[in-house]
Tab-separated table of C-alpha atoms in Angstrom:
chain	number	residue	atom	x	y	z
A	18	MET	CA	0.978	13.980	23.047
A	19	GLY	CA	2.100	10.601	21.786
A	20	HIS	CA	-1.265	10.062	20.094
A	21	VAL	CA	-0.909	13.409	18.289
A	22	ASN	CA	2.597	12.481	17.139
A	23	GLU	CA	1.309	9.159	15.791
A	24	LYS	CA	-1.382	10.990	13.803
A	25	LEU	CA	1.173	13.447	12.418
A	26	TYR	CA	3.452	10.572	11.466
A	27	GLY	CA	0.543	8.842	9.725
A	28	LEU	CA	-0.341	12.009	7.802
A	29	ARG	CA	3.271	12.459	6.704
A	30	ALA	CA	3.403	8.822	5.573
A	31	GLU	CA	0.199	9.259	3.558
A	32	ALA	CA	1.551	12.461	2.015
A	33	ARG	CA	4.779	10.688	1.040
A	34	GLY	CA	2.722	7.846	-0.434
A	35	ILE	CA	0.730	10.270	-2.577
A	36	VAL	CA	3.879	12.039	-3.789
A	37	ASN	CA	5.581	8.719	-4.589
A	38	ALA	CA	2.489	7.477	-6.458
A	39	ALA	CA	2.405	10.675	-8.508
A	40	ALA	CA	6.103	10.294	-9.313
A	41	ARG	CA	5.620	6.688	-10.434
A	42	ALA	CA	2.673	7.713	-12.625
A	43	TRP	CA	4.856	10.355	-14.266
A	44	GLN	CA	7.896	8.105	-14.724
A	45	GLY	CA	6.324	5.280	-16.706
A	46	PRO	CA	3.659	2.588	-17.115
A	47	GLY	CA	2.355	0.981	-13.942
A	48	ARG	CA	-0.637	0.725	-11.655
A	49	GLU	CA	-0.484	4.394	-10.740
A	50	ARG	CA	-0.550	5.533	-14.365
A	51	ASP	CA	-3.400	3.108	-15.135
A	52	LEU	CA	-5.374	4.603	-12.249
A	53	LEU	CA	-4.636	8.124	-13.456
A	54	VAL	CA	-5.751	7.338	-17.012
A	55	GLN	CA	-8.986	5.666	-15.848
A	56	SER	CA	-9.769	8.567	-13.508
A	57	LEU	CA	-9.264	11.134	-16.269
A	58	LYS	CA	-11.387	9.057	-18.654
A	59	ALA	CA	-14.222	8.843	-16.105
A	60	ALA	CA	-14.090	12.595	-15.525
A	61	GLY	CA	-14.029	13.218	-19.268
A	62	ALA	CA	-16.973	10.884	-19.882
A	63	ALA	CA	-19.036	12.648	-17.196
A	64	THR	CA	-18.121	16.064	-18.611
A	65	LEU	CA	-19.065	15.001	-22.140
A	66	ALA	CA	-22.342	13.504	-20.949
A	67	TRP	CA	-23.246	16.715	-19.141
A	68	ALA	CA	-22.275	18.819	-22.143
A	69	VAL	CA	-24.634	16.788	-24.346
A	70	SER	CA	-27.543	16.421	-21.925
A	71	GLY	CA	-27.384	19.600	-19.858
A	72	TRP	CA	-25.770	22.185	-22.104
A	73	TRP	CA	-26.829	21.098	-25.598
A	74	LEU	CA	-30.150	19.307	-25.019
A	75	LYS	CA	-31.015	21.262	-21.832
A	76	ASP	CA	-32.792	18.209	-20.466
A	77	PRO	CA	-34.561	18.727	-17.092
A	78	VAL	CA	-33.079	15.489	-15.725
A	79	ALA	CA	-29.635	15.943	-17.281
A	80	LEU	CA	-27.939	14.724	-14.083
A	81	MET	CA	-28.685	11.108	-15.028
A	82	ALA	CA	-26.330	11.076	-18.021
A	83	PRO	CA	-23.059	12.125	-16.299
A	84	TRP	CA	-24.012	10.078	-13.213
A	85	VAL	CA	-24.233	6.888	-15.291
A	86	ALA	CA	-21.265	7.765	-17.518
A	87	VAL	CA	-18.796	8.264	-14.684
A	88	VAL	CA	-19.674	4.891	-13.156
A	89	LEU	CA	-19.345	2.936	-16.397
A	90	VAL	CA	-15.714	3.790	-17.096
A	91	GLN	CA	-14.719	0.458	-15.604
A	92	ALA	CA	-11.445	-1.445	-15.372
A	93	THR	CA	-12.174	-3.325	-18.633
A	94	VAL	CA	-14.339	-2.749	-21.701
A	95	TYR	CA	-16.180	-6.017	-21.068
A	96	ARG	CA	-16.958	-4.938	-17.522
A	97	SER	CA	-18.220	-1.572	-18.756
A	98	LEU	CA	-20.695	-3.314	-21.054
A	99	PHE	CA	-21.761	-5.870	-18.464
A	100	LYS	CA	-22.125	-3.340	-15.646
A	101	GLY	CA	-23.891	-0.977	-18.037
A	102	LEU	CA	-26.620	-3.512	-18.761
A	103	GLN	CA	-27.028	-4.253	-15.046
A	104	GLN	CA	-27.226	-0.580	-14.181
A	105	LEU	CA	-29.743	0.223	-16.903
A	106	VAL	CA	-32.001	-2.593	-15.707
A	107	ALA	CA	-31.747	-1.361	-12.104
A	108	ILE	CA	-32.469	2.238	-13.128
A	109	ALA	CA	-35.406	1.213	-15.295
A	110	VAL	CA	-36.932	-0.918	-12.519
A	111	GLY	CA	-36.501	1.824	-9.911
A	112	THR	CA	-37.890	4.533	-12.183
A	113	LEU	CA	-40.924	2.569	-13.382
A	114	LEU	CA	-41.869	1.287	-9.934
A	115	ALA	CA	-41.588	4.798	-8.476
A	116	ALA	CA	-43.684	6.270	-11.288
A	117	GLY	CA	-46.303	3.529	-10.884
A	118	ALA	CA	-46.561	4.073	-7.121
A	119	GLU	CA	-46.902	7.833	-7.585
A	120	ALA	CA	-49.625	7.353	-10.180
A	121	LEU	CA	-51.569	5.015	-7.858
A	122	THR	CA	-51.248	6.940	-4.599
A	123	GLY	CA	-50.687	10.542	-5.636
A	124	ASN	CA	-48.598	11.000	-2.472
A	125	THR	CA	-44.816	11.125	-2.377
A	126	LEU	CA	-44.413	9.887	1.210
A	127	ILE	CA	-46.697	6.891	0.685
A	128	SER	CA	-44.965	6.096	-2.615
A	129	VAL	CA	-41.546	6.150	-0.964
A	130	ALA	CA	-42.803	3.875	1.833
A	131	LEU	CA	-44.268	1.412	-0.678
A	132	VAL	CA	-41.506	1.379	-3.301
A	133	LEU	CA	-38.299	1.399	-1.247
A	134	PRO	CA	-38.787	-1.997	0.452
A	135	VAL	CA	-39.460	-3.603	-2.928
A	136	VAL	CA	-36.520	-2.058	-4.780
A	137	MET	CA	-34.193	-2.665	-1.841
A	138	LEU	CA	-35.014	-6.352	-2.043
A	139	LEU	CA	-34.531	-6.314	-5.819
A	140	SER	CA	-31.174	-4.577	-5.392
A	141	ASN	CA	-29.867	-7.785	-3.787
A	142	TRP	CA	-30.761	-9.864	-6.841
A	143	PRO	CA	-27.499	-11.570	-7.872
A	144	ARG	CA	-28.057	-10.875	-11.561
A	145	LEU	CA	-27.811	-7.146	-10.860
A	146	GLY	CA	-24.513	-7.547	-8.992
A	147	ASP	CA	-23.210	-4.407	-7.328
A	148	GLN	CA	-25.308	-2.257	-9.669
A	149	GLY	CA	-28.539	-3.205	-7.883
A	150	ILE	CA	-28.206	-0.252	-5.506
A	151	TYR	CA	-29.031	2.088	-8.407
A	152	GLY	CA	-32.622	0.831	-8.270
A	153	PRO	CA	-33.438	2.374	-4.850
A	154	THR	CA	-31.424	5.550	-5.491
A	155	THR	CA	-33.141	6.123	-8.836
A	156	ALA	CA	-36.560	5.519	-7.251
A	157	LEU	CA	-35.780	8.157	-4.624
A	158	PHE	CA	-34.606	10.651	-7.253
A	159	THR	CA	-37.709	10.014	-9.302
A	160	LEU	CA	-40.089	10.600	-6.392
A	161	THR	CA	-38.340	13.519	-4.692
A	162	SER	CA	-36.786	15.600	-7.468
A	163	GLY	CA	-39.937	16.991	-9.032
A	164	PRO	CA	-43.309	16.126	-10.505
A	165	VAL	CA	-43.570	12.568	-11.821
A	166	SER	CA	-44.977	12.270	-15.308
A	167	SER	CA	-44.594	10.107	-18.367
A	168	LEU	CA	-42.361	12.837	-19.842
A	169	THR	CA	-39.937	12.974	-16.904
A	170	VAL	CA	-39.857	9.169	-16.673
A	171	SER	CA	-39.032	8.777	-20.345
A	172	HIS	CA	-36.388	11.514	-20.118
A	173	ARG	CA	-34.792	9.840	-17.108
A	174	LEU	CA	-34.522	6.519	-18.927
A	175	LEU	CA	-33.215	8.129	-22.102
A	176	GLN	CA	-30.610	10.117	-20.158
A	177	ALA	CA	-29.449	6.944	-18.420
A	178	LEU	CA	-29.115	5.280	-21.817
A	179	LEU	CA	-27.189	8.288	-23.149
A	180	GLY	CA	-24.816	8.268	-20.162
A	181	ALA	CA	-24.220	4.546	-20.531
A	182	ALA	CA	-23.449	4.915	-24.230
A	183	ILE	CA	-20.982	7.753	-23.595
A	184	GLY	CA	-19.261	6.003	-20.678
A	185	ILE	CA	-18.840	2.735	-22.574
A	186	ALA	CA	-17.697	4.492	-25.740
A	187	VAL	CA	-15.079	6.563	-23.923
A	188	ASN	CA	-13.724	3.470	-22.164
A	189	ALA	CA	-13.648	1.412	-25.360
A	190	LEU	CA	-12.263	4.009	-27.779
A	191	ILE	CA	-9.840	6.045	-25.652
A	192	VAL	CA	-6.903	3.944	-24.436
A	193	PRO	CA	-9.023	0.854	-23.693
A	194	PRO	CA	-7.480	-0.842	-20.650
A	195	VAL	CA	-5.403	-4.009	-21.008
A	196	HIS	CA	-4.434	-5.569	-17.677
A	197	LEU	CA	-1.639	-7.952	-18.616
A	198	ARG	CA	1.123	-6.256	-16.665
A	199	ASN	CA	-0.848	-6.503	-13.407
A	200	VAL	CA	-0.689	-10.300	-13.425
A	201	ARG	CA	3.096	-10.320	-13.613
A	202	GLU	CA	3.387	-7.563	-10.988
A	203	ASN	CA	1.069	-9.298	-8.518
A	204	LEU	CA	2.695	-12.692	-9.051
A	205	SER	CA	6.110	-11.107	-8.522
A	206	SER	CA	4.831	-9.410	-5.361
A	207	LEU	CA	3.548	-12.737	-4.018
A	208	ALA	CA	6.805	-14.547	-4.844
A	209	ARG	CA	9.027	-11.816	-3.384
A	210	GLY	CA	6.802	-11.678	-0.320
A	211	ALA	CA	7.222	-15.427	0.193
A	212	GLU	CA	10.980	-15.022	-0.133
A	213	ALA	CA	11.001	-12.177	2.425
A	214	ALA	CA	8.829	-14.116	4.890
A	215	LEU	CA	11.067	-17.183	4.724
A	216	ALA	CA	14.215	-15.061	5.053
A	217	GLY	CA	12.796	-13.272	8.108
A	218	MET	CA	11.915	-16.522	9.865
A	219	ALA	CA	15.253	-18.036	8.902
A	220	GLU	CA	17.219	-15.171	10.461
A	221	GLY	CA	15.314	-15.313	13.721
A	222	LEU	CA	15.562	-19.079	14.121
A	223	ALA	CA	19.166	-19.434	12.984
A	224	HIS	CA	20.382	-16.817	15.486
A	225	ASP	CA	17.949	-17.686	18.297
A	226	ASP	CA	16.636	-14.139	18.044
A	227	TRP	CA	12.875	-14.535	18.157
A	228	SER	CA	10.062	-14.157	20.657
A	229	GLU	CA	6.291	-14.128	20.878
A	230	GLU	CA	6.222	-10.693	19.260
A	231	THR	CA	8.510	-11.869	16.457
A	232	ALA	CA	6.285	-14.885	15.789
A	233	ALA	CA	3.275	-12.551	15.649
A	234	ASP	CA	5.135	-10.505	13.015
A	235	TRP	CA	5.704	-13.691	11.020
A	236	ARG	CA	1.980	-14.418	11.120
A	237	ARG	CA	1.248	-10.888	9.881
A	238	LEU	CA	3.651	-11.476	6.997
A	239	SER	CA	1.837	-14.704	6.112
A	240	ASP	CA	-1.522	-12.896	6.281
A	241	ARG	CA	-0.125	-10.320	3.870
A	242	LEU	CA	0.755	-13.132	1.488
A	243	GLN	CA	-2.897	-14.195	1.499
A	244	GLN	CA	-3.886	-10.649	0.572
A	245	ARG	CA	-1.385	-10.643	-2.274
A	246	GLN	CA	-2.786	-13.956	-3.465
A	247	ALA	CA	-6.273	-12.413	-3.554
A	248	SER	CA	-4.878	-9.475	-5.563
A	249	LEU	CA	-3.300	-11.952	-7.987
A	250	ARG	CA	-6.642	-13.716	-8.508
A	251	SER	CA	-8.278	-10.366	-9.211
A	252	ALA	CA	-5.510	-9.364	-11.640
A	253	ARG	CA	-5.815	-12.684	-13.469
A	254	LEU	CA	-9.566	-12.097	-13.863
A	255	TRP	CA	-8.957	-8.593	-15.144
A	256	SER	CA	-6.383	-9.819	-17.646
A	257	HIS	CA	-8.913	-12.251	-19.135
A	258	GLU	CA	-11.649	-9.611	-19.176
A	259	SER	CA	-9.450	-6.941	-20.725
A	260	LEU	CA	-8.971	-9.094	-23.839
A	261	ARG	CA	-12.712	-9.500	-24.392
A	262	LEU	CA	-14.522	-7.002	-26.646
A	263	ASN	CA	-11.437	-4.781	-26.691
A	264	PRO	CA	-11.133	-2.806	-29.963
A	265	ARG	CA	-7.521	-2.023	-29.112
A	266	LEU	CA	-6.639	-5.696	-29.548
A	267	PRO	CA	-7.900	-7.271	-32.773
A	268	TRP	CA	-7.403	-11.031	-32.965
A	269	LYS	CA	-4.295	-10.815	-35.145
A	270	SER	CA	-2.426	-8.492	-32.794
A	271	ARG	CA	-3.140	-10.618	-29.695
A	272	LYS	CA	-0.480	-13.100	-30.802
A	273	LYS	CA	2.093	-10.333	-30.377
A	274	LEU	CA	1.227	-9.684	-26.724
A	275	PRO	CA	3.940	-10.550	-24.171
A	276	PRO	CA	3.270	-13.986	-22.675
A	277	LEU	CA	1.954	-14.189	-19.126
A	278	PRO	CA	3.182	-16.640	-16.495
A	279	ASP	CA	1.109	-19.805	-16.596
A	280	GLU	CA	-1.836	-19.971	-14.205
A	281	SER	CA	-0.226	-22.998	-12.574
A	282	GLU	CA	2.271	-20.537	-11.073
A	283	ASP	CA	-0.616	-18.883	-9.187
A	284	GLN	CA	-1.431	-22.236	-7.594
A	285	ARG	CA	2.241	-22.934	-6.887
A	286	TRP	CA	2.841	-19.709	-4.988
A	287	GLY	CA	-0.542	-19.931	-3.291
A	288	ALA	CA	0.475	-23.342	-1.926
A	289	ILE	CA	3.832	-21.934	-0.792
A	290	ALA	CA	2.065	-19.061	0.981
A	291	ALA	CA	-0.201	-21.561	2.758
A	292	GLN	CA	2.806	-23.565	4.007
A	293	ILE	CA	4.517	-20.387	5.223
A	294	GLY	CA	1.343	-19.583	7.142
A	295	GLY	CA	1.498	-23.073	8.650
A	296	ILE	CA	5.092	-22.531	9.826
A	297	ALA	CA	4.169	-19.167	11.358
A	298	ASN	CA	1.209	-20.722	13.189
A	299	THR	CA	3.404	-23.534	14.531
A	300	MET	CA	5.899	-21.019	15.897
A	301	ILE	CA	3.038	-19.036	17.472
A	302	ASP	CA	1.863	-22.232	19.194
A	303	ILE	CA	5.374	-22.967	20.494
A	304	VAL	CA	5.685	-19.609	22.294
A	305	ASP	CA	2.079	-19.544	23.520
A	306	GLU	CA	2.188	-20.069	27.294
A	307	ASN	CA	-1.423	-21.273	27.314
A	308	ARG	CA	-0.552	-24.258	25.128
A	309	THR	CA	1.357	-27.378	26.036
A	310	ILE	CA	3.341	-27.619	22.802
A	311	PRO	CA	6.996	-28.093	23.810
A	312	SER	CA	9.799	-26.054	22.290
A	313	PRO	CA	12.344	-28.006	20.230
A	314	ASP	CA	16.056	-27.967	21.022
A	315	GLN	CA	17.744	-24.746	19.962
A	316	GLN	CA	20.310	-26.585	17.839
A	317	ALA	CA	17.513	-28.207	15.820
A	318	LEU	CA	15.684	-24.897	15.428
A	319	GLY	CA	18.903	-23.226	14.281
A	320	ASP	CA	19.417	-25.898	11.640
A	321	TYR	CA	15.805	-25.497	10.567
A	322	GLY	CA	16.343	-21.747	10.243
A	323	ARG	CA	19.249	-22.376	7.903
A	324	LEU	CA	16.996	-24.687	5.854
A	325	LEU	CA	14.459	-21.851	5.578
A	326	CYS	CA	17.278	-19.549	4.453
A	327	ASP	CA	18.086	-21.945	1.602
A	328	LEU	CA	14.389	-22.115	0.738
A	329	ALA	CA	14.269	-18.301	0.578
A	330	THR	CA	17.216	-18.353	-1.830
A	331	ALA	CA	15.437	-20.954	-3.951
A	332	CYS	CA	12.303	-18.798	-3.888
A	333	ALA	CA	14.293	-15.840	-5.192
A	334	ALA	CA	15.737	-17.891	-8.057
A	335	ARG	CA	12.351	-19.383	-8.926
A	336	ALA	CA	10.740	-15.935	-8.812
A	337	ASP	CA	13.354	-14.628	-11.271
A	338	LEU	CA	12.486	-17.420	-13.697
A	339	ILE	CA	8.751	-16.696	-13.764
A	340	CYS	CA	8.542	-12.968	-13.093
A	341	LEU	CA	11.180	-11.587	-15.433
A	342	PRO	CA	10.176	-11.759	-19.131
A	343	SER	CA	13.684	-12.695	-20.291
A	344	ALA	CA	14.442	-15.148	-17.472
A	345	PRO	CA	12.937	-18.465	-18.717
A	346	ASP	CA	15.909	-18.918	-21.068
A	347	ASP	CA	18.449	-17.421	-18.634
A	348	GLU	CA	21.027	-20.105	-17.890
A	349	ASP	CA	22.339	-18.168	-14.881
A	350	ALA	CA	18.881	-18.145	-13.259
A	351	HIS	CA	18.520	-21.877	-13.845
A	352	ALA	CA	21.958	-22.481	-12.344
A	353	ARG	CA	21.113	-20.447	-9.237
A	354	LEU	CA	17.875	-22.378	-8.787
A	355	GLU	CA	19.669	-25.707	-9.189
A	356	GLU	CA	22.322	-24.719	-6.663
A	357	ALA	CA	19.726	-23.500	-4.150
A	358	LEU	CA	17.653	-26.673	-4.490
A	359	GLY	CA	20.745	-28.797	-3.984
A	360	SER	CA	21.513	-26.944	-0.755
A	361	VAL	CA	17.896	-27.376	0.384
A	362	GLU	CA	18.136	-31.109	-0.271
A	363	ARG	CA	21.327	-31.488	1.767
A	364	ARG	CA	19.986	-29.576	4.763
A	365	HIS	CA	16.652	-31.379	4.602
A	366	ASP	CA	18.349	-34.793	4.555
A	367	ALA	CA	20.597	-33.829	7.467
A	368	LEU	CA	17.634	-32.700	9.556
A	369	HIS	CA	15.694	-35.807	8.618
A	370	LYS	CA	18.570	-37.985	9.872
A	371	VAL	CA	18.643	-36.051	13.140
A	372	LEU	CA	14.920	-36.547	13.473
A	373	CYS	CA	15.239	-40.288	12.944
A	374	ASP	CA	18.016	-40.628	15.531
A	375	GLN	CA	16.076	-40.935	18.784
A	376	ARG	CA	19.259	-40.730	20.844
A	377	SER	CA	20.289	-37.257	19.656
A	378	VAL	CA	16.971	-35.391	20.002
A	379	SER	CA	14.344	-35.020	22.674
A	380	THR	CA	10.764	-36.181	22.310
A	381	ALA	CA	9.659	-32.545	22.084
A	382	THR	CA	12.053	-31.930	19.225
A	383	THR	CA	10.854	-35.025	17.376
A	384	ALA	CA	7.184	-34.043	17.606
A	385	VAL	CA	7.443	-30.384	16.648
A	386	LEU	CA	10.401	-30.558	14.271
A	387	GLY	CA	8.627	-33.293	12.312
A	388	THR	CA	5.711	-30.945	11.636
A	389	LEU	CA	8.007	-28.078	10.663
A	390	LEU	CA	10.067	-30.342	8.413
A	391	ILE	CA	6.972	-31.535	6.521
A	392	GLN	CA	5.951	-27.920	5.896
A	393	ALA	CA	9.436	-27.039	4.642
A	394	GLN	CA	9.486	-30.128	2.421
A	395	ASN	CA	6.180	-29.088	0.860
A	396	ILE	CA	7.638	-25.654	0.062
A	397	TRP	CA	10.708	-27.342	-1.425
A	398	HIS	CA	8.605	-29.527	-3.721
A	399	ASP	CA	6.468	-26.544	-4.780
A	400	ILE	CA	9.528	-24.461	-5.664
A	401	ALA	CA	11.276	-27.229	-7.592
A	402	PRO	CA	10.438	-27.428	-11.317
A	403	ASP	CA	8.588	-30.537	-12.451
A	404	THR	CA	11.679	-31.550	-14.406
A	405	TRP	CA	13.883	-31.610	-11.298
A	406	PRO	CA	14.388	-35.376	-10.918
A	407	ARG	CA	15.239	-35.473	-7.231
A	408	ALA	CA	12.116	-33.538	-6.213
A	409	THR	CA	10.007	-35.740	-8.466
A	410	ALA	CA	11.422	-38.883	-6.935
A	411	ARG	CA	10.712	-37.677	-3.395
A	412	ALA	CA	7.238	-36.260	-4.095
């Protein structure tokens, strides 16, 4: 019964997710609306390709045109062109090899047995990328969908070319995608996630309210940060691609585009995420009964939790400066960051003095707290602007 309830809960959650995504797509620009627009464009390109090839031209292999068109409405115009060339090469290779094998053997089964191993190997050729799989599928269609002749082969290639032209044209001429907003959204998600992870660890340590299960949750949060970092890298790639060969953005108008956060911010928050993962792993090791890593004194851990709380506050202020378009010149945001960094410095120095005083801490505390303090100090230096003199002097 419990398993059934879990499934029902999961279905309800998915349904709510779909409804919320639809609402966000309706309300304004965002990832959901971008996905909706691209989906409608792909469906429209396939419909147009079928109307031309199947309804108007009445081609016997009209399926090829909408099949290629729907695939080539890609996330960027540049990617549509690049993937289109790869796909056409794969289709041409698969079609010609299948036709050649059929002409030599005169038997469909033997042709399939001879051609498929070859085109499957060619499909892994790096220059074809993820479009290589269209070689084997096209070879199968060619051999199994009817008599193979020079006429059907030429029609198949021409229909693939027609579908590619329609798919690329639709993507380039109808709301060509520009993925600048995704960089800011993904960077903001990474920064806010780092803030939330630090705040969660800070609360548990400061109030001595953590366990093995809690530490495992912290590790899951750090793993999620790695996933967000991967999404940020992908968004950055898309933003560069979306500016290439995009008729929506002539060179003169590109100067008017809203500025993106510098790519150095990607590295900054990636380094912070790595240090948060290090802290989570250290806490996992402390509570692991199979390891001999001693647990530090609770007083020291509580003070360390309060240091992480200050780091979370600094993360929030730093995130406001880079993720909000109007924030770089916001004096209030700069003041909040300065205040948070000052508090981090005071707590760090106090903990460092405790660590250096061998009379006030145990050996276990010295060993483990030293590791944790280095990780926190690295986060502090990553958050601090390069112009912050105290961080520069300590770095």
